[in-house]
PDB file of C-alpha atoms in Angstrom:
ATOM      1  CA  MET A  27       0.000   0.000   0.000  1.00  0.00           C
ATOM      2  CA  LEU A  28       2.888   2.355   0.783  1.00  0.00           C
ATOM      3  CA  GLU A  29       4.310   1.886  -2.719  1.00  0.00           C
ATOM      4  CA  ARG A  30       0.862   2.585  -4.191  1.00  0.00           C
ATOM      5  CA  GLU A  31       0.576   5.844  -2.217  1.00  0.00           C
ATOM      6  CA  ARG A  32       4.076   6.891  -3.279  1.00  0.00           C
ATOM      7  CA  ALA A  33       3.156   6.266  -6.904  1.00  0.00           C
ATOM      8  CA  GLN A  34       0.000   8.319  -6.488  1.00  0.00           C
ATOM      9  CA  SER A  35       1.986  11.181  -4.936  1.00  0.00           C
ATOM     10  CA  THR A  36       4.406  11.084  -7.861  1.00  0.00           C
ATOM     11  CA  VAL A  37       1.511  11.355 -10.293  1.00  0.00           C
ATOM     12  CA  LEU A  38       0.167  14.388  -8.481  1.00  0.00           C
ATOM     13  CA  ARG A  39       3.572  16.091  -8.232  1.00  0.00           C
ATOM     14  CA  GLY A  40       3.944  15.638 -11.971  1.00  0.00           C
ATOM     15  CA  SER A  41       0.588  17.333 -12.519  1.00  0.00           C
ATOM     16  CA  GLU A  42       1.696  20.379 -10.553  1.00  0.00           C
ATOM     17  CA  ASP A  43       4.341  21.104 -13.154  1.00  0.00           C
ATOM     18  CA  PHE A  44       1.776  21.011 -15.957  1.00  0.00           C
ATOM     19  CA  GLU A  45       0.608  24.525 -16.697  1.00  0.00           C
ATOM     20  CA  GLY A  46      -2.422  23.391 -18.610  1.00  0.00           C
ATOM     21  CA  PRO A  47      -3.989  24.879 -21.727  1.00  0.00           C
ATOM     22  CA  ALA A  48      -4.002  28.586 -22.345  1.00  0.00           C
ATOM     23  CA  GLY A  49      -7.214  30.196 -21.159  1.00  0.00           C
ATOM     24  CA  ALA A  50      -8.136  27.467 -18.661  1.00  0.00           C
ATOM     25  CA  GLU A  51      -8.090  30.014 -15.828  1.00  0.00           C
ATOM     26  CA  ASP A  52     -10.452  32.305 -17.721  1.00  0.00           C
ATOM     27  CA  LEU A  53     -12.779  29.411 -18.537  1.00  0.00           C
ATOM     28  CA  LEU A  54     -12.872  28.285 -14.910  1.00  0.00           C
ATOM     29  CA  LEU A  55     -13.653  31.818 -13.735  1.00  0.00           C
ATOM     30  CA  ARG A  56     -16.504  31.973 -16.241  1.00  0.00           C
ATOM     31  CA  VAL A  57     -17.765  28.591 -15.025  1.00  0.00           C
ATOM     32  CA  ALA A  58     -17.793  30.051 -11.508  1.00  0.00           C
ATOM     33  CA  ARG A  59     -20.307  32.620 -12.814  1.00  0.00           C
ATOM     34  CA  GLY A  60     -22.538  29.830 -14.124  1.00  0.00           C
ATOM     35  CA  ASP A  61     -21.432  30.039 -17.771  1.00  0.00           C
ATOM     36  CA  GLU A  62     -22.504  26.691 -19.261  1.00  0.00           C
ATOM     37  CA  ALA A  63     -20.739  27.328 -22.576  1.00  0.00           C
ATOM     38  CA  ALA A  64     -17.475  27.900 -20.699  1.00  0.00           C
ATOM     39  CA  PHE A  65     -18.019  24.640 -18.820  1.00  0.00           C
ATOM     40  CA  GLY A  66     -18.398  22.841 -22.134  1.00  0.00           C
ATOM     41  CA  GLN A  67     -15.137  24.296 -23.390  1.00  0.00           C
ATOM     42  CA  LEU A  68     -13.346  23.534 -20.135  1.00  0.00           C
ATOM     43  CA  TYR A  69     -14.739  19.995 -20.195  1.00  0.00           C
ATOM     44  CA  ASP A  70     -13.242  19.415 -23.649  1.00  0.00           C
ATOM     45  CA  VAL A  71      -9.910  20.926 -22.606  1.00  0.00           C
ATOM     46  CA  VAL A  72      -9.344  19.037 -19.335  1.00  0.00           C
ATOM     47  CA  SER A  73     -11.229  15.756 -19.739  1.00  0.00           C
ATOM     48  CA  GLY A  74      -8.303  13.833 -21.216  1.00  0.00           C
ATOM     49  CA  SER A  75      -5.869  14.828 -18.476  1.00  0.00           C
ATOM     50  CA  VAL A  76      -8.427  14.340 -15.698  1.00  0.00           C
ATOM     51  CA  PHE A  77      -9.489  10.883 -16.841  1.00  0.00           C
ATOM     52  CA  GLY A  78      -5.873   9.868 -17.445  1.00  0.00           C
ATOM     53  CA  LEU A  79      -4.898  10.780 -13.886  1.00  0.00           C
ATOM     54  CA  VAL A  80      -7.956   9.101 -12.380  1.00  0.00           C
ATOM     55  CA  ARG A  81      -7.387   5.960 -14.452  1.00  0.00           C
ATOM     56  CA  ARG A  82      -3.758   5.666 -13.306  1.00  0.00           C
ATOM     57  CA  VAL A  83      -4.782   5.865  -9.634  1.00  0.00           C
ATOM     58  CA  VAL A  84      -8.028   3.877  -9.630  1.00  0.00           C
ATOM     59  CA  ARG A  85      -7.043   1.353 -12.346  1.00  0.00           C
ATOM     60  CA  ASP A  86     -10.576  -0.030 -12.736  1.00  0.00           C
ATOM     61  CA  GLN A  87     -12.240   1.323 -15.912  1.00  0.00           C
ATOM     62  CA  ALA A  88     -15.813   1.498 -14.600  1.00  0.00           C
ATOM     63  CA  GLN A  89     -14.833   3.122 -11.310  1.00  0.00           C
ATOM     64  CA  SER A  90     -12.558   5.545 -13.160  1.00  0.00           C
ATOM     65  CA  GLU A  91     -15.498   6.649 -15.295  1.00  0.00           C
ATOM     66  CA  GLU A  92     -17.572   7.219 -12.160  1.00  0.00           C
ATOM     67  CA  VAL A  93     -14.822   9.211 -10.444  1.00  0.00           C
ATOM     68  CA  PHE A  94     -14.302  11.262 -13.609  1.00  0.00           C
ATOM     69  CA  GLN A  95     -18.002  12.153 -13.634  1.00  0.00           C
ATOM     70  CA  GLU A  96     -17.841  13.096  -9.939  1.00  0.00           C
ATOM     71  CA  VAL A  97     -14.823  15.333 -10.586  1.00  0.00           C
ATOM     72  CA  MET A  98     -16.474  17.187 -13.465  1.00  0.00           C
ATOM     73  CA  LEU A  99     -19.597  17.739 -11.370  1.00  0.00           C
ATOM     74  CA  GLU A 100     -17.423  19.026  -8.541  1.00  0.00           C
ATOM     75  CA  VAL A 101     -15.621  21.392 -10.928  1.00  0.00           C
ATOM     76  CA  TRP A 102     -18.980  22.801 -12.013  1.00  0.00           C
ATOM     77  CA  ARG A 103     -20.236  23.042  -8.425  1.00  0.00           C
ATOM     78  CA  THR A 104     -17.133  24.500  -6.760  1.00  0.00           C
ATOM     79  CA  ALA A 105     -15.541  26.595  -9.512  1.00  0.00           C
ATOM     80  CA  GLY A 106     -16.189  29.683  -7.392  1.00  0.00           C
ATOM     81  CA  ARG A 107     -13.549  28.483  -4.919  1.00  0.00           C
ATOM     82  CA  PHE A 108     -10.763  28.666  -7.505  1.00  0.00           C
ATOM     83  CA  ASP A 109      -8.303  31.494  -6.858  1.00  0.00           C
ATOM     84  CA  PRO A 110      -6.038  32.249  -9.861  1.00  0.00           C
ATOM     85  CA  ASP A 111      -3.615  34.047  -7.552  1.00  0.00           C
ATOM     86  CA  ARG A 112      -2.885  30.795  -5.715  1.00  0.00           C
ATOM     87  CA  GLY A 113      -2.230  28.530  -8.671  1.00  0.00           C
ATOM     88  CA  LYS A 114      -3.177  27.385 -12.137  1.00  0.00           C
ATOM     89  CA  ALA A 115      -6.581  26.047 -13.094  1.00  0.00           C
ATOM     90  CA  MET A 116      -5.214  22.728 -14.323  1.00  0.00           C
ATOM     91  CA  THR A 117      -3.320  22.130 -11.079  1.00  0.00           C
ATOM     92  CA  TRP A 118      -6.467  22.927  -9.079  1.00  0.00           C
ATOM     93  CA  ILE A 119      -8.568  20.523 -11.148  1.00  0.00           C
ATOM     94  CA  LEU A 120      -5.977  17.731 -11.133  1.00  0.00           C
ATOM     95  CA  THR A 121      -5.503  18.074  -7.377  1.00  0.00           C
ATOM     96  CA  MET A 122      -9.247  17.647  -6.982  1.00  0.00           C
ATOM     97  CA  SER A 123      -9.143  14.666  -9.351  1.00  0.00           C
ATOM     98  CA  HIS A 124      -6.324  13.014  -7.444  1.00  0.00           C
ATOM     99  CA  ARG A 125      -8.110  13.494  -4.109  1.00  0.00           C
ATOM    100  CA  ARG A 126     -11.297  11.931  -5.478  1.00  0.00           C
ATOM    101  CA  ALA A 127      -9.380   9.029  -7.020  1.00  0.00           C
ATOM    102  CA  VAL A 128      -7.440   8.302  -3.823  1.00  0.00           C
ATOM    103  CA  ASP A 129     -10.666   8.477  -1.800  1.00  0.00           C
ATOM    104  CA  ARG A 130     -12.223   5.899  -4.115  1.00  0.00           C
ATOM    105  CA  VAL A 131      -9.222   3.560  -3.781  1.00  0.00           C
ATOM    106  CA  ARG A 132      -9.214   3.868   0.005  1.00  0.00           C
ATOM    107  CA  SER A 133     -12.957   3.323   0.153  1.00  0.00           C
ATOM    108  CA  ALA A 134     -12.656   0.180  -1.964  1.00  0.00           C
ATOM    109  CA  GLN A 135      -9.796  -1.106   0.204  1.00  0.00           C
ATOM    110  CA  ALA A 136     -11.740  -0.401   3.400  1.00  0.00           C
ATOM    111  CA  ALA A 137     -14.794  -2.175   2.017  1.00  0.00           C
ATOM    112  CA  SER A 138     -12.670  -5.186   1.089  1.00  0.00           C
ATOM    113  CA  VAL A 139     -11.117  -5.369   4.559  1.00  0.00           C
ATOM    114  CA  ARG A 140     -14.532  -4.939   6.184  1.00  0.00           C
ATOM    115  CA  ASP A 141     -16.043  -7.710   4.054  1.00  0.00           C
ATOM    116  CA  GLU A 142     -13.167 -10.035   4.929  1.00  0.00           C
ATOM    117  CA  ARG A 143     -13.522  -9.260   8.637  1.00  0.00           C
ATOM    118  CA  ILE A 144     -17.258  -9.900   8.578  1.00  0.00           C
ATOM    119  CA  GLY A 145     -16.725 -13.119   6.664  1.00  0.00           C
ATOM    120  CA  VAL A 146     -14.159 -14.375   9.157  1.00  0.00           C
ATOM    121  CA  LEU A 147     -16.106 -13.395  12.259  1.00  0.00           C
ATOM    122  CA  GLY A 148     -19.465 -14.465  10.869  1.00  0.00           C
ATOM    123  CA  VAL A 149     -21.194 -11.647  12.725  1.00  0.00           C
ATOM    124  CA  THR A 150     -24.324  -9.717  11.884  1.00  0.00           C
ATOM    125  CA  THR A 151     -23.849  -6.729   9.614  1.00  0.00           C
ATOM    126  CA  PRO A 152     -23.252  -3.625  11.796  1.00  0.00           C
ATOM    127  CA  PHE A 153     -25.945  -0.942  11.842  1.00  0.00           C
ATOM    128  CA  ASP A 154     -23.621   1.667  10.307  1.00  0.00           C
ATOM    129  CA  GLU A 155     -22.937  -0.566   7.335  1.00  0.00           C
ATOM    130  CA  VAL A 156     -26.656  -1.127   6.797  1.00  0.00           C
ATOM    131  CA  VAL A 157     -27.195   2.642   6.820  1.00  0.00           C
ATOM    132  CA  GLU A 158     -24.346   3.080   4.341  1.00  0.00           C
ATOM    133  CA  GLN A 159     -25.787   0.463   1.993  1.00  0.00           C
ATOM    134  CA  VAL A 160     -29.290   1.927   2.181  1.00  0.00           C
ATOM    135  CA  THR A 161     -27.953   5.439   1.575  1.00  0.00           C
ATOM    136  CA  GLU A 162     -25.977   4.255  -1.436  1.00  0.00           C
ATOM    137  CA  ARG A 163     -29.034   2.555  -2.896  1.00  0.00           C
ATOM    138  CA  LEU A 164     -31.127   5.677  -2.371  1.00  0.00           C
ATOM    139  CA  GLU A 165     -28.475   7.761  -4.144  1.00  0.00           C
ATOM    140  CA  GLN A 166     -28.419   5.317  -7.042  1.00  0.00           C
ATOM    141  CA  ARG A 167     -32.203   5.470  -7.231  1.00  0.00           C
ATOM    142  CA  LYS A 168     -32.080   9.261  -7.271  1.00  0.00           C
ATOM    143  CA  VAL A 169     -29.535   9.244 -10.110  1.00  0.00           C
ATOM    144  CA  ARG A 170     -31.702   6.811 -12.091  1.00  0.00           C
ATOM    145  CA  ARG A 171     -34.703   9.078 -11.547  1.00  0.00           C
ATOM    146  CA  CYS A 172     -32.720  12.106 -12.705  1.00  0.00           C
ATOM    147  CA  LEU A 173     -31.592  10.274 -15.832  1.00  0.00           C
ATOM    148  CA  LYS A 174     -35.234  10.264 -16.887  1.00  0.00           C
ATOM    149  CA  PHE A 175     -35.133  14.062 -17.119  1.00  0.00           C
ATOM    150  CA  LEU A 176     -32.436  13.962 -19.789  1.00  0.00           C
ATOM    151  CA  THR A 177     -33.313  13.899 -23.456  1.00  0.00           C
ATOM    152  CA  ASP A 178     -33.112  10.491 -25.091  1.00  0.00           C
ATOM    153  CA  LEU A 179     -29.872  11.479 -26.820  1.00  0.00           C
ATOM    154  CA  GLN A 180     -28.259  12.773 -23.624  1.00  0.00           C
ATOM    155  CA  ARG A 181     -29.358   9.747 -21.614  1.00  0.00           C
ATOM    156  CA  GLU A 182     -28.096   7.152 -24.066  1.00  0.00           C
ATOM    157  CA  SER A 183     -24.728   8.925 -24.293  1.00  0.00           C
ATOM    158  CA  VAL A 184     -24.344   9.075 -20.497  1.00  0.00           C
ATOM    159  CA  VAL A 185     -25.437   5.453 -20.020  1.00  0.00           C
ATOM    160  CA  LEU A 186     -23.092   4.141 -22.719  1.00  0.00           C
ATOM    161  CA  ALA A 187     -20.113   6.090 -21.366  1.00  0.00           C
ATOM    162  CA  TYR A 188     -20.525   5.963 -17.593  1.00  0.00           C
ATOM    163  CA  TYR A 189     -22.505   2.801 -16.974  1.00  0.00           C
ATOM    164  CA  GLN A 190     -21.351   0.550 -19.807  1.00  0.00           C
ATOM    165  CA  GLY A 191     -17.737   1.739 -19.877  1.00  0.00           C
ATOM    166  CA  HIS A 192     -17.516   2.828 -23.521  1.00  0.00           C
ATOM    167  CA  SER A 193     -15.045   5.521 -24.540  1.00  0.00           C
ATOM    168  CA  TYR A 194     -16.327   8.650 -26.253  1.00  0.00           C
ATOM    169  CA  PRO A 195     -15.209   7.456 -29.722  1.00  0.00           C
ATOM    170  CA  GLU A 196     -16.967   4.132 -29.069  1.00  0.00           C
ATOM    171  CA  VAL A 197     -20.146   5.951 -28.025  1.00  0.00           C
ATOM    172  CA  ALA A 198     -19.974   8.036 -31.194  1.00  0.00           C
ATOM    173  CA  GLY A 199     -19.603   4.859 -33.271  1.00  0.00           C
ATOM    174  CA  LEU A 200     -22.458   3.059 -31.502  1.00  0.00           C
ATOM    175  CA  LEU A 201     -24.795   6.014 -31.927  1.00  0.00           C
ATOM    176  CA  GLY A 202     -23.593   6.891 -35.411  1.00  0.00           C
ATOM    177  CA  VAL A 203     -22.939  10.551 -34.558  1.00  0.00           C
ATOM    178  CA  PRO A 204     -19.826  12.773 -34.638  1.00  0.00           C
ATOM    179  CA  LEU A 205     -17.509  12.705 -31.608  1.00  0.00           C
ATOM    180  CA  GLY A 206     -18.137  16.411 -30.983  1.00  0.00           C
ATOM    181  CA  THR A 207     -21.866  15.735 -30.742  1.00  0.00           C
ATOM    182  CA  VAL A 208     -21.253  13.037 -28.112  1.00  0.00           C
ATOM    183  CA  LYS A 209     -19.126  15.433 -26.040  1.00  0.00           C
ATOM    184  CA  THR A 210     -21.834  18.093 -26.247  1.00  0.00           C
ATOM    185  CA  ARG A 211     -24.494  15.597 -25.136  1.00  0.00           C
ATOM    186  CA  MET A 212     -22.330  14.489 -22.218  1.00  0.00           C
ATOM    187  CA  ARG A 213     -21.689  18.071 -21.133  1.00  0.00           C
ATOM    188  CA  ASP A 214     -25.361  19.045 -21.319  1.00  0.00           C
ATOM    189  CA  GLY A 215     -26.361  15.808 -19.612  1.00  0.00           C
ATOM    190  CA  LEU A 216     -23.984  16.485 -16.704  1.00  0.00           C
ATOM    191  CA  ILE A 217     -25.431  19.967 -16.293  1.00  0.00           C
ATOM    192  CA  ARG A 218     -28.986  18.602 -16.215  1.00  0.00           C
ATOM    193  CA  LEU A 219     -28.003  15.892 -13.734  1.00  0.00           C
ATOM    194  CA  ARG A 220     -26.400  18.552 -11.551  1.00  0.00           C
ATOM    195  CA  ASP A 221     -29.622  20.568 -11.540  1.00  0.00           C
ATOM    196  CA  CYS A 222     -31.808  17.538 -10.871  1.00  0.00           C
ATOM    197  CA  LEU A 223     -29.630  16.313  -7.999  1.00  0.00           C
ATOM    198  CA  GLY A 224     -29.952  19.729  -6.383  1.00  0.00           C
ATOM    199  CA  VAL A 225     -26.271  20.608  -6.571  1.00  0.00           C
ATOM    200  CA  THR A 226     -25.830  24.375  -6.365  1.00  0.00           C
ATOM    201  CA  VAL A 227     -22.999  26.436  -7.781  1.00  0.00           C
TER     202      VAL A 227
END
């Protein structure tokens, strides 16, 4: 585990030296003001780097897709906290991505250890774990309900990418539409999900 954490720290230190694309700071500041078009542009600019970092830490494709979605929602929700005087936009976003990815790895490891302990002891599931499982199921149900508020095109793009693990080019091929159209659907779908889930900027 120590070697894994050192590797993760190395990944993050490498990201701090990456200045990111020109204009990312301006885009993030516009996102902080609720500019959806700026979010779309920022999404296109940073998605490759964000997913690459998350994938290297989490390893699992499906979980990486989920963490990536969480990061982009967090960027949209918390863009107002970004201070250009304290660092670059790309560093801020990648730091957030790394934190989310590490949290997911630790959560998965803790769940594995907990499951092993319960299996060995043969005890009844603790109350806190029951609450956690119920809460998770309720959240999943809420996300499924919110998916119904997306257009058919947005929903099928999100489902193919985030729940079936297809890459954007694969989604474009499956749906028979240009890659740019898929990215636009994903961006708009994330914004609608954000609104439905009650996440405020």
